[in-house]
PDB file of C-alpha atoms in Angstrom:
ATOM      1  CA  MET A   1       0.000   0.000   0.000  1.00 51.00           C
ATOM      2  CA  THR A   2       1.377   3.401  -0.952  1.00 46.00           C
ATOM      3  CA  ILE A   3       1.136   6.637   0.995  1.00 43.00           C
ATOM      4  CA  TYR A   4      -1.368   7.832  -1.591  1.00 40.00           C
ATOM      5  CA  ASP A   5      -3.597   4.827  -0.846  1.00 45.00           C
ATOM      6  CA  SER A   6      -3.366   5.500   2.901  1.00 43.00           C
ATOM      7  CA  VAL A   7      -4.406   9.120   2.395  1.00 39.00           C
ATOM      8  CA  LEU A   8      -7.360   8.071   0.226  1.00 42.00           C
ATOM      9  CA  ILE A   9      -8.505   5.538   2.824  1.00 51.00           C
ATOM     10  CA  ALA A  10      -8.200   8.091   5.636  1.00 48.00           C
ATOM     11  CA  LEU A  11     -10.125  10.653   3.594  1.00 47.00           C
ATOM     12  CA  ALA A  12     -12.883   8.138   2.830  1.00 51.00           C
ATOM     13  CA  GLU A  13     -13.150   7.177   6.517  1.00 55.00           C
ATOM     14  CA  HIS A  14     -13.296  10.844   7.521  1.00 48.00           C
ATOM     15  CA  THR A  15     -15.997  11.587   4.944  1.00 50.00           C
ATOM     16  CA  ALA A  16     -18.044   8.604   6.124  1.00 52.00           C
ATOM     17  CA  CYS A  17     -17.647   9.686   9.753  1.00 49.00           C
ATOM     18  CA  GLU A  18     -18.699  13.266   8.941  1.00 50.00           C
ATOM     19  CA  SER A  19     -21.680  11.951   7.002  1.00 52.00           C
ATOM     20  CA  ASP A  20     -22.686   9.776   9.965  1.00 52.00           C
ATOM     21  CA  LEU A  21     -22.457  12.781  12.288  1.00 49.00           C
ATOM     22  CA  CYS A  22     -24.571  14.942   9.996  1.00 50.00           C
ATOM     23  CA  ASP A  23     -27.124  12.151   9.629  1.00 53.00           C
ATOM     24  CA  SER A  24     -27.323  11.658  13.408  1.00 49.00           C
ATOM     25  CA  GLN A  25     -29.625  14.642  13.942  1.00 51.00           C
ATOM     26  CA  PRO A  26     -32.806  12.523  13.957  1.00 49.00           C
ATOM     27  CA  ALA A  27     -31.240  10.179  16.522  1.00 48.00           C
ATOM     28  CA  PHE A  28     -30.498  13.131  18.803  1.00 49.00           C
ATOM     29  CA  ARG A  29     -34.089  14.310  18.453  1.00 52.00           C
ATOM     30  CA  ALA A  30     -35.373  10.949  19.779  1.00 51.00           C
ATOM     31  CA  ILE A  31     -34.411  11.906  23.332  1.00 51.00           C
ATOM     32  CA  PRO A  32     -37.665  12.676  25.152  1.00 51.00           C
ATOM     33  CA  SER A  33     -37.987  16.305  26.163  1.00 49.00           C
ATOM     34  CA  ALA A  34     -38.763  17.292  29.704  1.00 52.00           C
ATOM     35  CA  SER A  35     -42.154  18.635  30.691  1.00 64.00           C
ATOM     36  CA  ASP A  36     -40.533  21.938  31.702  1.00 73.00           C
ATOM     37  CA  PRO A  37     -40.192  24.189  28.599  1.00 72.00           C
ATOM     38  CA  GLU A  38     -36.917  25.647  29.909  1.00 70.00           C
ATOM     39  CA  ALA A  39     -35.471  22.131  30.259  1.00 74.00           C
ATOM     40  CA  ALA A  40     -36.704  21.214  26.773  1.00 76.00           C
ATOM     41  CA  PHE A  41     -34.937  24.262  25.307  1.00 74.00           C
ATOM     42  CA  ALA A  42     -31.773  23.374  27.234  1.00 75.00           C
ATOM     43  CA  ILE A  43     -31.840  19.812  25.894  1.00 81.00           C
ATOM     44  CA  GLU A  44     -32.376  21.045  22.344  1.00 80.00           C
ATOM     45  CA  LEU A  45     -29.527  23.553  22.703  1.00 80.00           C
ATOM     46  CA  TYR A  46     -27.188  20.878  24.084  1.00 85.00           C
ATOM     47  CA  GLN A  47     -28.059  18.482  21.235  1.00 88.00           C
ATOM     48  CA  MET A  48     -27.412  21.092  18.559  1.00 86.00           C
ATOM     49  CA  ALA A  49     -24.157  22.238  20.155  1.00 88.00           C
ATOM     50  CA  THR A  50     -22.909  18.672  20.546  1.00 90.00           C
ATOM     51  CA  GLN A  51     -23.617  17.856  16.920  1.00 91.00           C
ATOM     52  CA  ILE A  52     -21.860  21.031  15.748  1.00 90.00           C
ATOM     53  CA  TYR A  53     -18.864  20.346  17.979  1.00 90.00           C
ATOM     54  CA  LEU A  54     -18.498  16.737  16.820  1.00 90.00           C
ATOM     55  CA  VAL A  55     -18.540  17.738  13.152  1.00 89.00           C
ATOM     56  CA  ARG A  56     -16.151  20.677  13.625  1.00 86.00           C
ATOM     57  CA  ALA A  57     -13.736  18.777  15.880  1.00 86.00           C
ATOM     58  CA  SER A  58     -13.565  15.765  13.563  1.00 86.00           C
ATOM     59  CA  GLN A  59     -12.797  17.688  10.386  1.00 81.00           C
ATOM     60  CA  SER A  60      -9.285  18.210   9.146  1.00 77.00           C
ATOM     61  CA  PRO A  61      -7.837  21.711   9.572  1.00 69.00           C
ATOM     62  CA  TRP A  62      -6.741  21.522   5.916  1.00 74.00           C
ATOM     63  CA  GLU A  63     -10.217  21.241   4.472  1.00 73.00           C
ATOM     64  CA  PRO A  64     -12.936  23.868   4.266  1.00 72.00           C
ATOM     65  CA  PRO A  65     -15.404  23.856   7.154  1.00 70.00           C
ATOM     66  CA  ALA A  66     -18.431  21.599   6.964  1.00 74.00           C
ATOM     67  CA  ASN A  67     -21.670  23.284   5.982  1.00 80.00           C
ATOM     68  CA  LEU A  68     -23.775  23.350   9.112  1.00 82.00           C
ATOM     69  CA  ASP A  69     -25.709  26.499   8.206  1.00 85.00           C
ATOM     70  CA  ALA A  70     -29.166  24.937   8.619  1.00 86.00           C
ATOM     71  CA  LEU A  71     -28.358  23.551  12.068  1.00 86.00           C
ATOM     72  CA  VAL A  72     -26.709  26.794  13.203  1.00 87.00           C
ATOM     73  CA  GLU A  73     -29.634  28.869  11.919  1.00 87.00           C
ATOM     74  CA  ALA A  74     -32.074  26.569  13.739  1.00 84.00           C
ATOM     75  CA  ALA A  75     -30.148  27.039  16.988  1.00 82.00           C
ATOM     76  CA  PHE A  76     -30.087  30.811  16.648  1.00 83.00           C
ATOM     77  CA  ALA A  77     -33.752  30.987  15.620  1.00 84.00           C
ATOM     78  CA  GLY A  78     -34.968  28.758  18.456  1.00 75.00           C
ATOM     79  CA  PRO A  79     -33.255  28.051  21.765  1.00 67.00           C
ATOM     80  CA  VAL A  80     -30.731  30.916  21.668  1.00 71.00           C
ATOM     81  CA  GLN A  81     -33.547  33.456  21.453  1.00 72.00           C
ATOM     82  CA  SER A  82     -35.607  32.247  24.367  1.00 68.00           C
ATOM     83  CA  CYS A  83     -33.766  30.326  27.064  1.00 69.00           C
ATOM     84  CA  THR A  84     -31.046  30.657  29.652  1.00 72.00           C
ATOM     85  CA  CYS A  85     -28.028  28.400  29.519  1.00 72.00           C
ATOM     86  CA  GLU A  86     -27.379  26.578  32.773  1.00 75.00           C
ATOM     87  CA  HIS A  87     -24.561  24.565  31.181  1.00 77.00           C
ATOM     88  CA  PHE A  88     -21.929  26.610  29.406  1.00 85.00           C
ATOM     89  CA  PHE A  89     -20.710  24.082  26.811  1.00 88.00           C
ATOM     90  CA  PRO A  90     -23.568  24.768  24.353  1.00 88.00           C
ATOM     91  CA  LEU A  91     -23.096  28.489  24.828  1.00 87.00           C
ATOM     92  CA  LEU A  92     -19.403  28.247  23.946  1.00 90.00           C
ATOM     93  CA  ILE A  93     -19.984  26.089  20.861  1.00 91.00           C
ATOM     94  CA  LEU A  94     -22.791  28.255  19.508  1.00 90.00           C
ATOM     95  CA  ALA A  95     -20.727  31.373  20.185  1.00 90.00           C
ATOM     96  CA  CYS A  96     -18.009  29.861  17.970  1.00 90.00           C
ATOM     97  CA  GLU A  97     -20.598  29.615  15.193  1.00 89.00           C
ATOM     98  CA  ALA A  98     -21.828  33.214  15.590  1.00 90.00           C
ATOM     99  CA  GLN A  99     -20.411  34.885  12.487  1.00 87.00           C
ATOM    100  CA  ARG A 100     -22.957  37.646  11.879  1.00 88.00           C
ATOM    101  CA  ASP A 101     -23.691  40.577  14.174  1.00 91.00           C
ATOM    102  CA  GLU A 102     -27.267  39.471  14.872  1.00 91.00           C
ATOM    103  CA  GLN A 103     -26.006  36.012  15.885  1.00 90.00           C
ATOM    104  CA  ARG A 104     -23.446  37.536  18.238  1.00 92.00           C
ATOM    105  CA  ILE A 105     -26.139  39.797  19.682  1.00 91.00           C
ATOM    106  CA  GLY A 106     -28.234  36.656  20.260  1.00 89.00           C
ATOM    107  CA  ILE A 107     -25.323  35.103  22.186  1.00 89.00           C
ATOM    108  CA  ILE A 108     -24.813  38.298  24.207  1.00 90.00           C
ATOM    109  CA  ASN A 109     -28.535  38.365  25.041  1.00 88.00           C
ATOM    110  CA  LEU A 110     -28.353  34.694  26.060  1.00 85.00           C
ATOM    111  CA  ILE A 111     -25.408  35.502  28.339  1.00 86.00           C
ATOM    112  CA  GLU A 112     -27.334  38.411  29.895  1.00 87.00           C
ATOM    113  CA  ARG A 113     -30.424  36.240  30.502  1.00 84.00           C
ATOM    114  CA  THR A 114     -28.196  33.597  32.053  1.00 82.00           C
ATOM    115  CA  GLN A 115     -26.461  36.143  34.318  1.00 81.00           C
ATOM    116  CA  ARG A 116     -29.851  37.322  35.644  1.00 82.00           C
ATOM    117  CA  ASP A 117     -30.754  33.779  36.741  1.00 77.00           C
ATOM    118  CA  VAL A 118     -29.611  33.564  40.369  1.00 70.00           C
ATOM    119  CA  ARG A 119     -29.532  29.747  40.254  1.00 76.00           C
ATOM    120  CA  ILE A 120     -26.656  29.761  37.737  1.00 74.00           C
ATOM    121  CA  ARG A 121     -23.031  30.276  38.730  1.00 76.00           C
ATOM    122  CA  SER A 122     -20.855  33.090  37.388  1.00 79.00           C
ATOM    123  CA  ILE A 123     -20.489  33.120  33.638  1.00 80.00           C
ATOM    124  CA  GLN A 124     -17.704  35.727  33.460  1.00 83.00           C
ATOM    125  CA  ALA A 125     -14.887  33.267  32.593  1.00 83.00           C
ATOM    126  CA  VAL A 126     -16.971  31.796  29.756  1.00 85.00           C
ATOM    127  CA  LYS A 127     -17.862  35.297  28.554  1.00 88.00           C
ATOM    128  CA  ASN A 128     -14.149  36.201  28.430  1.00 87.00           C
ATOM    129  CA  THR A 129     -13.395  33.011  26.489  1.00 89.00           C
ATOM    130  CA  ILE A 130     -16.147  33.785  23.975  1.00 90.00           C
ATOM    131  CA  GLN A 131     -14.801  37.302  23.478  1.00 90.00           C
ATOM    132  CA  SER A 132     -11.334  35.870  22.893  1.00 89.00           C
ATOM    133  CA  ILE A 133     -12.694  33.434  20.293  1.00 89.00           C
ATOM    134  CA  TRP A 134     -14.536  36.232  18.504  1.00 91.00           C
ATOM    135  CA  VAL A 135     -11.329  38.296  18.386  1.00 89.00           C
ATOM    136  CA  GLN A 136      -9.480  35.320  16.852  1.00 85.00           C
ATOM    137  CA  GLN A 137     -12.241  34.815  14.294  1.00 86.00           C
ATOM    138  CA  ASP A 138     -12.330  38.506  13.398  1.00 87.00           C
ATOM    139  CA  LEU A 139      -8.558  38.561  12.896  1.00 83.00           C
ATOM    140  CA  HIS A 140      -8.848  35.758  10.322  1.00 78.00           C
ATOM    141  CA  LYS A 141     -12.147  36.811   8.737  1.00 78.00           C
ATOM    142  CA  ASP A 142     -10.599  38.459   5.673  1.00 74.00           C
ATOM    143  CA  ASP A 143      -7.818  35.909   5.254  1.00 69.00           C
ATOM    144  CA  ASP A 144      -7.922  32.995   2.872  1.00 62.00           C
ATOM    145  CA  VAL A 145      -6.434  30.884   5.664  1.00 60.00           C
ATOM    146  CA  LEU A 146      -8.422  27.955   7.035  1.00 61.00           C
ATOM    147  CA  VAL A 147      -8.708  28.431  10.784  1.00 68.00           C
ATOM    148  CA  ASP A 148      -8.106  25.412  13.010  1.00 76.00           C
ATOM    149  CA  TYR A 149     -11.299  25.001  15.074  1.00 79.00           C
ATOM    150  CA  LEU A 150      -9.738  23.091  17.965  1.00 82.00           C
ATOM    151  CA  GLY A 151      -6.656  25.330  17.906  1.00 81.00           C
ATOM    152  CA  THR A 152      -8.816  28.430  18.247  1.00 83.00           C
ATOM    153  CA  LEU A 153     -10.777  26.878  21.121  1.00 83.00           C
ATOM    154  CA  SER A 154      -7.600  25.738  22.834  1.00 83.00           C
ATOM    155  CA  SER A 155      -5.832  29.093  22.571  1.00 82.00           C
ATOM    156  CA  ALA A 156      -8.896  31.016  23.765  1.00 82.00           C
ATOM    157  CA  ILE A 157      -9.474  28.729  26.744  1.00 82.00           C
ATOM    158  CA  SER A 158      -5.802  28.604  27.737  1.00 82.00           C
ATOM    159  CA  SER A 159      -5.403  32.404  27.500  1.00 79.00           C
ATOM    160  CA  SER A 160      -7.352  32.801  30.742  1.00 75.00           C
ATOM    161  CA  ASN A 161      -5.792  32.657  34.197  1.00 76.00           C
ATOM    162  CA  THR A 162      -8.482  30.193  35.252  1.00 71.00           C
ATOM    163  CA  VAL A 163     -10.012  27.417  33.228  1.00 68.00           C
ATOM    164  CA  PRO A 164     -13.724  28.100  32.809  1.00 68.00           C
ATOM    165  CA  SER A 165     -16.183  25.367  33.704  1.00 69.00           C
ATOM    166  CA  PHE A 166     -18.299  24.262  30.766  1.00 67.00           C
ATOM    167  CA  ALA A 167     -20.297  21.633  32.672  1.00 57.00           C
TER     168      ALA A 167
END
């Protein structure tokens, strides 16, 4: 087997894996929603964020980003507009997907709603991480360079003096 064959096999496996992740949306939807509307929104937000993260994290930094526009738009049209975010992982992942001003405003509004909820711990470290990610994205916006998703997350998270909790 040549190196060329190995690369082709790896590419085929990656494409199949990405296809499986994109096709898994109906399986995620099968999880029964809670009777509490706030909990149902939180579950939906977590499902969408997890699917986005799995696709983004599994793609090669040398290929163009996967097209998740429909899923991202659904997240910003639904849960982001109306809920608080008790768990910060979905907030971080959706903030990474916020490319337009109205999407970023939606994330900022979600952060503000979450901060007003006295049951939820401080969100300041996550807010700082999100701002750092947005700065990184804005720096590369006009470049023709493919930005490494995990590298951007890693550098933004590690730039803080404390590691934010995303649980």
